[in-house]
PDB file of C-alpha atoms in Angstrom:
ATOM      1  CA  GLU A 819       2.698   4.884  19.614  1.00  0.00           C
ATOM      2  CA  ASN A 820       6.002   3.093  19.194  1.00  0.00           C
ATOM      3  CA  VAL A 821       8.204   5.298  17.020  1.00  0.00           C
ATOM      4  CA  LEU A 822      10.828   3.491  14.949  1.00  0.00           C
ATOM      5  CA  THR A 823      13.889   5.470  13.877  1.00  0.00           C
ATOM      6  CA  GLN A 824      16.101   4.096  11.137  1.00  0.00           C
ATOM      7  CA  SER A 825      19.707   5.016  10.433  1.00  0.00           C
ATOM      8  CA  PRO A 826      21.406   6.017   8.332  1.00  0.00           C
ATOM      9  CA  GLY A 827      18.897   7.765   6.102  1.00  0.00           C
ATOM     10  CA  THR A 828      21.029   6.951   3.081  1.00  0.00           C
ATOM     11  CA  LEU A 829      23.775   4.358   2.773  1.00  0.00           C
ATOM     12  CA  SER A 830      26.148   4.582  -0.196  1.00  0.00           C
ATOM     13  CA  LEU A 831      28.007   1.363  -0.956  1.00  0.00           C
ATOM     14  CA  SER A 832      29.618  -0.497  -3.822  1.00  0.00           C
ATOM     15  CA  PRO A 833      28.477  -3.983  -4.864  1.00  0.00           C
ATOM     16  CA  GLY A 834      30.207  -6.603  -2.757  1.00  0.00           C
ATOM     17  CA  GLU A 835      30.389  -4.439   0.355  1.00  0.00           C
ATOM     18  CA  ARG A 836      28.634  -5.167   3.629  1.00  0.00           C
ATOM     19  CA  ALA A 837      25.514  -3.159   4.526  1.00  0.00           C
ATOM     20  CA  THR A 838      24.403  -2.572   8.097  1.00  0.00           C
ATOM     21  CA  LEU A 839      21.026  -0.902   8.655  1.00  0.00           C
ATOM     22  CA  SER A 840      19.740   0.090  12.063  1.00  0.00           C
ATOM     23  CA  CYS A 841      16.232   0.366  13.507  1.00  0.00           C
ATOM     24  CA  ARG A 842      15.700   1.800  16.985  1.00  0.00           C
ATOM     25  CA  ALA A 843      12.324   1.713  18.746  1.00  0.00           C
ATOM     26  CA  SER A 844      11.079   4.240  21.285  1.00  0.00           C
ATOM     27  CA  GLN A 845       9.534   1.372  23.306  1.00  0.00           C
ATOM     28  CA  SER A 846      10.705  -2.198  23.667  1.00  0.00           C
ATOM     29  CA  VAL A 847       9.552  -4.564  20.921  1.00  0.00           C
ATOM     30  CA  SER A 848       9.330  -8.303  21.371  1.00  0.00           C
ATOM     31  CA  SER A 849      11.597  -9.904  18.788  1.00  0.00           C
ATOM     32  CA  THR A 850       8.573 -11.854  17.607  1.00  0.00           C
ATOM     33  CA  TYR A 851       7.086  -8.671  16.187  1.00  0.00           C
ATOM     34  CA  LEU A 852       9.847  -6.960  14.195  1.00  0.00           C
ATOM     35  CA  ALA A 853      10.055  -7.177  10.397  1.00  0.00           C
ATOM     36  CA  TRP A 854      12.127  -5.741   7.563  1.00  0.00           C
ATOM     37  CA  TYR A 855      10.826  -4.937   4.064  1.00  0.00           C
ATOM     38  CA  GLN A 856      12.424  -3.955   0.784  1.00  0.00           C
ATOM     39  CA  LEU A 857      10.793  -1.425  -1.524  1.00  0.00           C
ATOM     40  CA  LYS A 858      11.796  -0.737  -5.094  1.00  0.00           C
ATOM     41  CA  PRO A 859      10.184   1.864  -7.396  1.00  0.00           C
ATOM     42  CA  GLY A 860       7.114   0.530  -9.174  1.00  0.00           C
ATOM     43  CA  GLN A 861       7.124  -2.731  -7.231  1.00  0.00           C
ATOM     44  CA  ALA A 862       5.167  -4.090  -4.309  1.00  0.00           C
ATOM     45  CA  PRO A 863       7.038  -4.103  -1.004  1.00  0.00           C
ATOM     46  CA  ARG A 864       8.709  -7.415  -0.217  1.00  0.00           C
ATOM     47  CA  LEU A 865       8.979  -9.045   3.191  1.00  0.00           C
ATOM     48  CA  LEU A 866      12.620  -9.904   3.934  1.00  0.00           C
ATOM     49  CA  ILE A 867      12.846 -10.730   7.632  1.00  0.00           C
ATOM     50  CA  TYR A 868      10.246 -11.383  10.331  1.00  0.00           C
ATOM     51  CA  ALA A 869      10.493 -12.145  14.029  1.00  0.00           C
ATOM     52  CA  ALA A 870      13.677 -10.052  13.910  1.00  0.00           C
ATOM     53  CA  SER A 871      15.860 -12.787  12.424  1.00  0.00           C
ATOM     54  CA  ILE A 872      13.855 -15.247  10.312  1.00  0.00           C
ATOM     55  CA  ARG A 873      14.251 -14.934   6.564  1.00  0.00           C
ATOM     56  CA  ALA A 874      11.015 -14.964   4.601  1.00  0.00           C
ATOM     57  CA  THR A 875      10.465 -17.540   1.894  1.00  0.00           C
ATOM     58  CA  GLY A 876      12.856 -17.149  -1.020  1.00  0.00           C
ATOM     59  CA  ILE A 877      15.058 -14.495   0.591  1.00  0.00           C
ATOM     60  CA  PRO A 878      18.788 -15.064  -0.056  1.00  0.00           C
ATOM     61  CA  ASP A 879      20.968 -15.884   2.921  1.00  0.00           C
ATOM     62  CA  ARG A 880      23.062 -12.750   2.418  1.00  0.00           C
ATOM     63  CA  PHE A 881      20.204 -11.002   4.256  1.00  0.00           C
ATOM     64  CA  SER A 882      20.175 -11.429   8.021  1.00  0.00           C
ATOM     65  CA  GLY A 883      18.430  -9.766  10.920  1.00  0.00           C
ATOM     66  CA  SER A 884      19.348  -9.444  14.577  1.00  0.00           C
ATOM     67  CA  GLY A 885      18.575  -7.497  17.693  1.00  0.00           C
ATOM     68  CA  SER A 886      16.235  -7.314  20.634  1.00  0.00           C
ATOM     69  CA  GLY A 887      14.466  -4.840  22.875  1.00  0.00           C
ATOM     70  CA  THR A 888      14.802  -1.472  21.175  1.00  0.00           C
ATOM     71  CA  ASP A 889      17.714  -2.054  18.793  1.00  0.00           C
ATOM     72  CA  PHE A 890      17.505  -4.122  15.637  1.00  0.00           C
ATOM     73  CA  THR A 891      19.789  -4.555  12.645  1.00  0.00           C
ATOM     74  CA  LEU A 892      19.428  -5.712   9.058  1.00  0.00           C
ATOM     75  CA  THR A 893      22.681  -6.865   7.498  1.00  0.00           C
ATOM     76  CA  ILE A 894      23.405  -7.611   3.857  1.00  0.00           C
ATOM     77  CA  SER A 895      26.672  -9.533   3.860  1.00  0.00           C
ATOM     78  CA  ARG A 896      27.657  -8.672   0.276  1.00  0.00           C
ATOM     79  CA  VAL A 897      25.462  -6.211  -1.541  1.00  0.00           C
ATOM     80  CA  GLU A 898      24.307  -7.315  -4.982  1.00  0.00           C
ATOM     81  CA  PRO A 899      23.209  -4.873  -7.719  1.00  0.00           C
ATOM     82  CA  GLU A 900      19.550  -5.866  -7.207  1.00  0.00           C
ATOM     83  CA  ASP A 901      19.719  -4.926  -3.514  1.00  0.00           C
ATOM     84  CA  PHE A 902      19.817  -1.176  -4.111  1.00  0.00           C
ATOM     85  CA  ALA A 903      16.440  -0.106  -2.772  1.00  0.00           C
ATOM     86  CA  VAL A 904      14.755   1.396   0.282  1.00  0.00           C
ATOM     87  CA  TYR A 905      14.457  -0.712   3.437  1.00  0.00           C
ATOM     88  CA  PHE A 906      11.868  -0.325   6.172  1.00  0.00           C
ATOM     89  CA  CYS A 907      11.543  -1.879   9.589  1.00  0.00           C
ATOM     90  CA  GLN A 908       8.123  -2.426  11.164  1.00  0.00           C
ATOM     91  CA  GLN A 909       6.837  -3.442  14.563  1.00  0.00           C
ATOM     92  CA  TYR A 910       3.590  -5.408  14.485  1.00  0.00           C
ATOM     93  CA  GLY A 911       3.257  -6.199  18.163  1.00  0.00           C
ATOM     94  CA  SER A 912       1.069  -3.309  19.217  1.00  0.00           C
ATOM     95  CA  SER A 913      -1.307  -1.136  17.244  1.00  0.00           C
ATOM     96  CA  PRO A 914      -0.571   1.142  15.442  1.00  0.00           C
ATOM     97  CA  TYR A 915       1.862  -1.182  13.661  1.00  0.00           C
ATOM     98  CA  THR A 916       4.428   1.483  12.908  1.00  0.00           C
ATOM     99  CA  PHE A 917       7.154   1.598  10.251  1.00  0.00           C
ATOM    100  CA  GLY A 918      10.505   3.318  10.391  1.00  0.00           C
ATOM    101  CA  GLN A 919      11.099   6.153   7.953  1.00  0.00           C
ATOM    102  CA  GLY A 920      13.334   4.007   5.758  1.00  0.00           C
ATOM    103  CA  THR A 921      16.983   3.671   4.753  1.00  0.00           C
ATOM    104  CA  LYS A 922      17.891   4.168   1.118  1.00  0.00           C
ATOM    105  CA  LEU A 923      20.697   1.892  -0.054  1.00  0.00           C
ATOM    106  CA  GLU A 924      22.285   3.535  -3.071  1.00  0.00           C
ATOM    107  CA  ILE A 925      25.155   2.727  -5.381  1.00  0.00           C
ATOM    108  CA  LYS A 926      28.386   4.512  -4.513  1.00  0.00           C
TER     109      LYS A 926
ATOM    110  CA  GLN B 360      -0.100 -17.742  -6.816  1.00  0.00           C
ATOM    111  CA  VAL B 361      -1.068 -15.095  -4.306  1.00  0.00           C
ATOM    112  CA  GLN B 362      -2.466 -11.961  -5.938  1.00  0.00           C
ATOM    113  CA  LEU B 363      -3.743  -8.764  -4.379  1.00  0.00           C
ATOM    114  CA  VAL B 364      -5.132  -6.150  -6.751  1.00  0.00           C
ATOM    115  CA  GLU B 365      -6.164  -2.751  -5.436  1.00  0.00           C
ATOM    116  CA  SER B 366      -8.639  -0.458  -7.194  1.00  0.00           C
ATOM    117  CA  GLY B 367     -10.792   2.579  -6.551  1.00  0.00           C
ATOM    118  CA  GLY B 368      -8.131   5.271  -6.346  1.00  0.00           C
ATOM    119  CA  GLY B 369      -8.411   8.589  -8.107  1.00  0.00           C
ATOM    120  CA  VAL B 370      -8.546  12.345  -7.687  1.00  0.00           C
ATOM    121  CA  VAL B 371     -11.018  13.598  -5.078  1.00  0.00           C
ATOM    122  CA  GLN B 372     -11.718  16.966  -3.480  1.00  0.00           C
ATOM    123  CA  PRO B 373     -10.998  17.607   0.193  1.00  0.00           C
ATOM    124  CA  GLY B 374     -13.899  16.587   2.410  1.00  0.00           C
ATOM    125  CA  ARG B 375     -15.230  14.023  -0.061  1.00  0.00           C
ATOM    126  CA  SER B 376     -15.243  10.227   0.163  1.00  0.00           C
ATOM    127  CA  LEU B 377     -13.644   7.347  -1.688  1.00  0.00           C
ATOM    128  CA  ARG B 378     -13.863   3.575  -1.347  1.00  0.00           C
ATOM    129  CA  LEU B 379     -10.872   1.400  -2.107  1.00  0.00           C
ATOM    130  CA  SER B 380     -11.106  -2.302  -2.905  1.00  0.00           C
ATOM    131  CA  CYS B 381      -8.558  -5.098  -2.857  1.00  0.00           C
ATOM    132  CA  ALA B 382      -9.375  -8.289  -4.755  1.00  0.00           C
ATOM    133  CA  ALA B 383      -7.563 -11.335  -3.412  1.00  0.00           C
ATOM    134  CA  SER B 384      -6.847 -14.633  -5.132  1.00  0.00           C
ATOM    135  CA  GLY B 385      -4.545 -17.626  -4.864  1.00  0.00           C
ATOM    136  CA  PHE B 386      -5.080 -18.234  -1.151  1.00  0.00           C
ATOM    137  CA  THR B 387      -7.847 -18.820   1.380  1.00  0.00           C
ATOM    138  CA  PHE B 388      -8.794 -15.187   1.950  1.00  0.00           C
ATOM    139  CA  SER B 389     -11.043 -15.929   4.921  1.00  0.00           C
ATOM    140  CA  SER B 390      -8.073 -17.331   6.888  1.00  0.00           C
ATOM    141  CA  TYR B 391      -5.922 -14.207   6.768  1.00  0.00           C
ATOM    142  CA  ALA B 392      -5.878 -10.841   8.451  1.00  0.00           C
ATOM    143  CA  MET B 393      -5.650  -7.988   5.967  1.00  0.00           C
ATOM    144  CA  HIS B 394      -4.024  -4.567   6.169  1.00  0.00           C
ATOM    145  CA  TRP B 395      -3.955  -1.216   4.402  1.00  0.00           C
ATOM    146  CA  VAL B 396      -0.619   0.603   4.235  1.00  0.00           C
ATOM    147  CA  ARG B 397       0.026   3.885   2.439  1.00  0.00           C
ATOM    148  CA  GLN B 398       2.981   5.806   1.072  1.00  0.00           C
ATOM    149  CA  ALA B 399       2.690   9.544   0.540  1.00  0.00           C
ATOM    150  CA  PRO B 400       4.724  11.027  -2.322  1.00  0.00           C
ATOM    151  CA  GLY B 401       8.398  11.063  -1.389  1.00  0.00           C
ATOM    152  CA  LYS B 402       7.676   9.631   2.055  1.00  0.00           C
ATOM    153  CA  GLY B 403       7.959   6.304   3.827  1.00  0.00           C
ATOM    154  CA  LEU B 404       5.412   3.611   4.561  1.00  0.00           C
ATOM    155  CA  GLU B 405       2.574   4.340   6.983  1.00  0.00           C
ATOM    156  CA  TRP B 406       0.434   1.543   8.385  1.00  0.00           C
ATOM    157  CA  VAL B 407      -3.253   2.499   8.158  1.00  0.00           C
ATOM    158  CA  ALA B 408      -5.513  -0.296   9.398  1.00  0.00           C
ATOM    159  CA  VAL B 409      -5.955  -4.035   9.915  1.00  0.00           C
ATOM    160  CA  ILE B 410      -8.952  -6.352  10.035  1.00  0.00           C
ATOM    161  CA  SER B 411      -8.925  -9.872  11.437  1.00  0.00           C
ATOM    162  CA  TYR B 412      -9.706 -12.907   9.304  1.00  0.00           C
ATOM    163  CA  ASP B 413     -13.376 -12.881  10.284  1.00  0.00           C
ATOM    164  CA  GLY B 414     -13.849  -9.127  10.513  1.00  0.00           C
ATOM    165  CA  GLY B 415     -14.337  -9.316  14.259  1.00  0.00           C
ATOM    166  CA  HIS B 416     -11.345  -7.172  15.168  1.00  0.00           C
ATOM    167  CA  LYS B 417     -10.255  -3.910  13.561  1.00  0.00           C
ATOM    168  CA  TYR B 418      -7.482  -1.475  14.444  1.00  0.00           C
ATOM    169  CA  SER B 419      -6.314   1.703  12.770  1.00  0.00           C
ATOM    170  CA  THR B 420      -3.801   4.476  13.169  1.00  0.00           C
ATOM    171  CA  GLY B 421      -4.846   7.630  14.975  1.00  0.00           C
ATOM    172  CA  SER B 422      -4.784   9.981  11.990  1.00  0.00           C
ATOM    173  CA  VAL B 423      -7.582   8.060  10.234  1.00  0.00           C
ATOM    174  CA  GLU B 424      -9.720   6.999  13.192  1.00  0.00           C
ATOM    175  CA  GLY B 425     -13.288   8.203  12.792  1.00  0.00           C
ATOM    176  CA  ARG B 426     -12.751   8.879   9.064  1.00  0.00           C
ATOM    177  CA  PHE B 427     -11.603   5.568   7.526  1.00  0.00           C
ATOM    178  CA  THR B 428     -13.319   2.199   7.950  1.00  0.00           C
ATOM    179  CA  ILE B 429     -11.779  -1.120   7.026  1.00  0.00           C
ATOM    180  CA  SER B 430     -14.083  -4.007   6.116  1.00  0.00           C
ATOM    181  CA  ARG B 431     -14.092  -7.254   4.190  1.00  0.00           C
ATOM    182  CA  ASP B 432     -16.408  -9.570   2.291  1.00  0.00           C
ATOM    183  CA  ASN B 433     -15.076 -13.097   2.631  1.00  0.00           C
ATOM    184  CA  SER B 434     -17.691 -14.432   0.210  1.00  0.00           C
ATOM    185  CA  LYS B 435     -16.159 -12.224  -2.498  1.00  0.00           C
ATOM    186  CA  ASN B 436     -12.519 -12.389  -1.369  1.00  0.00           C
ATOM    187  CA  THR B 437     -12.410  -8.626  -1.180  1.00  0.00           C
ATOM    188  CA  LEU B 438     -11.032  -6.084   1.275  1.00  0.00           C
ATOM    189  CA  PHE B 439     -12.330  -2.518   1.464  1.00  0.00           C
ATOM    190  CA  LEU B 440     -11.269   0.840   2.833  1.00  0.00           C
ATOM    191  CA  GLN B 441     -14.006   3.442   3.110  1.00  0.00           C
ATOM    192  CA  MET B 442     -12.357   6.849   3.328  1.00  0.00           C
ATOM    193  CA  ASN B 443     -14.482   9.814   4.409  1.00  0.00           C
ATOM    194  CA  SER B 444     -13.646  13.464   5.093  1.00  0.00           C
ATOM    195  CA  LEU B 445     -10.520  13.183   2.985  1.00  0.00           C
ATOM    196  CA  ARG B 446      -7.675  15.618   3.532  1.00  0.00           C
ATOM    197  CA  ALA B 447      -4.719  16.671   1.403  1.00  0.00           C
ATOM    198  CA  GLU B 448      -2.435  14.685   3.716  1.00  0.00           C
ATOM    199  CA  ASP B 449      -4.293  11.480   2.772  1.00  0.00           C
ATOM    200  CA  THR B 450      -2.766  11.723  -0.708  1.00  0.00           C
ATOM    201  CA  ALA B 451      -0.765   8.520  -1.114  1.00  0.00           C
ATOM    202  CA  LEU B 452      -0.326   5.200  -2.834  1.00  0.00           C
ATOM    203  CA  TYR B 453      -2.499   2.754  -0.891  1.00  0.00           C
ATOM    204  CA  TYR B 454      -1.393  -0.865  -0.623  1.00  0.00           C
ATOM    205  CA  CYS B 455      -3.326  -3.820   0.681  1.00  0.00           C
ATOM    206  CA  ALA B 456      -1.343  -6.613   2.291  1.00  0.00           C
ATOM    207  CA  ARG B 457      -2.073  -9.866   4.069  1.00  0.00           C
ATOM    208  CA  SER B 458      -0.780 -11.363   7.278  1.00  0.00           C
ATOM    209  CA  SER B 459      -1.459 -14.862   8.481  1.00  0.00           C
ATOM    210  CA  GLY B 460      -4.166 -15.436  11.059  1.00  0.00           C
ATOM    211  CA  ASP B 461      -3.372 -13.132  13.958  1.00  0.00           C
ATOM    212  CA  PRO B 462      -3.236  -9.436  12.936  1.00  0.00           C
ATOM    213  CA  ARG B 463       0.069  -9.384  14.804  1.00  0.00           C
ATOM    214  CA  SER B 464       1.880 -11.127  11.979  1.00  0.00           C
ATOM    215  CA  PRO B 465       4.250  -9.853   9.284  1.00  0.00           C
ATOM    216  CA  LEU B 466       2.832  -8.617   5.984  1.00  0.00           C
ATOM    217  CA  ASP B 467       3.970 -11.363   3.644  1.00  0.00           C
ATOM    218  CA  TYR B 468       2.231 -10.404   0.386  1.00  0.00           C
ATOM    219  CA  TRP B 469       1.392  -6.957  -0.914  1.00  0.00           C
ATOM    220  CA  GLY B 470      -0.475  -5.553  -3.895  1.00  0.00           C
ATOM    221  CA  GLN B 471       0.921  -2.964  -6.309  1.00  0.00           C
ATOM    222  CA  GLY B 472      -1.164  -0.164  -4.827  1.00  0.00           C
ATOM    223  CA  THR B 473      -3.789   2.330  -5.966  1.00  0.00           C
ATOM    224  CA  LEU B 474      -3.127   6.065  -5.997  1.00  0.00           C
ATOM    225  CA  VAL B 475      -5.359   8.483  -4.115  1.00  0.00           C
ATOM    226  CA  THR B 476      -4.948  12.205  -4.736  1.00  0.00           C
ATOM    227  CA  VAL B 477      -6.867  14.657  -2.571  1.00  0.00           C
ATOM    228  CA  SER B 478      -6.874  18.035  -4.232  1.00  0.00           C
ATOM    229  CA  SER B 479      -9.248  20.847  -5.070  1.00  0.00           C
TER     230      SER B 479
END
């Protein structure tokens, strides 16, 4: 099983600041098979990024993804109030399609 | 628009069974792979199982193998998760989600989830 480890566990920022979230895999992941999701309380998870760097439909361009191999990053260039949520990475290249444990982005 | 609506959750005793359903609409259900993902209280997301568009391929995570079975009825646009021998650690909010074609695709639409509580 490919274990994904996200850091930090919690990120405290003010609106307008830059957010950098990390996802490290225990085994190499093809960039084709790495996604990021946003989860807010009471809402369905939302796909943000797939194939490591491609924004899903309707996702603002302040969200960007990068990385390869075992190290991937989600960046929010300027955090908006609606971005405070929990973010998960997922590899879907090999079963089981594991998720990271999540990074909570909270208001500072 | 794409809609996925889960149902069938509830409170069940350890060792008993439960069957979850996910009704799909707004897209050609038979063209998409479908997944179950769960979130235990206060925990992160855990991928549970996937079934290919035609039901010919199924994969699941180790902790549910031999206990949970994913299936689908393309004539009724419905996804199922049969859960047997339930344990306390299966308590979670269960989401269904779709991915296009190949099971190795991102989960682009999700339902709101149905809550399963395993407790005596």
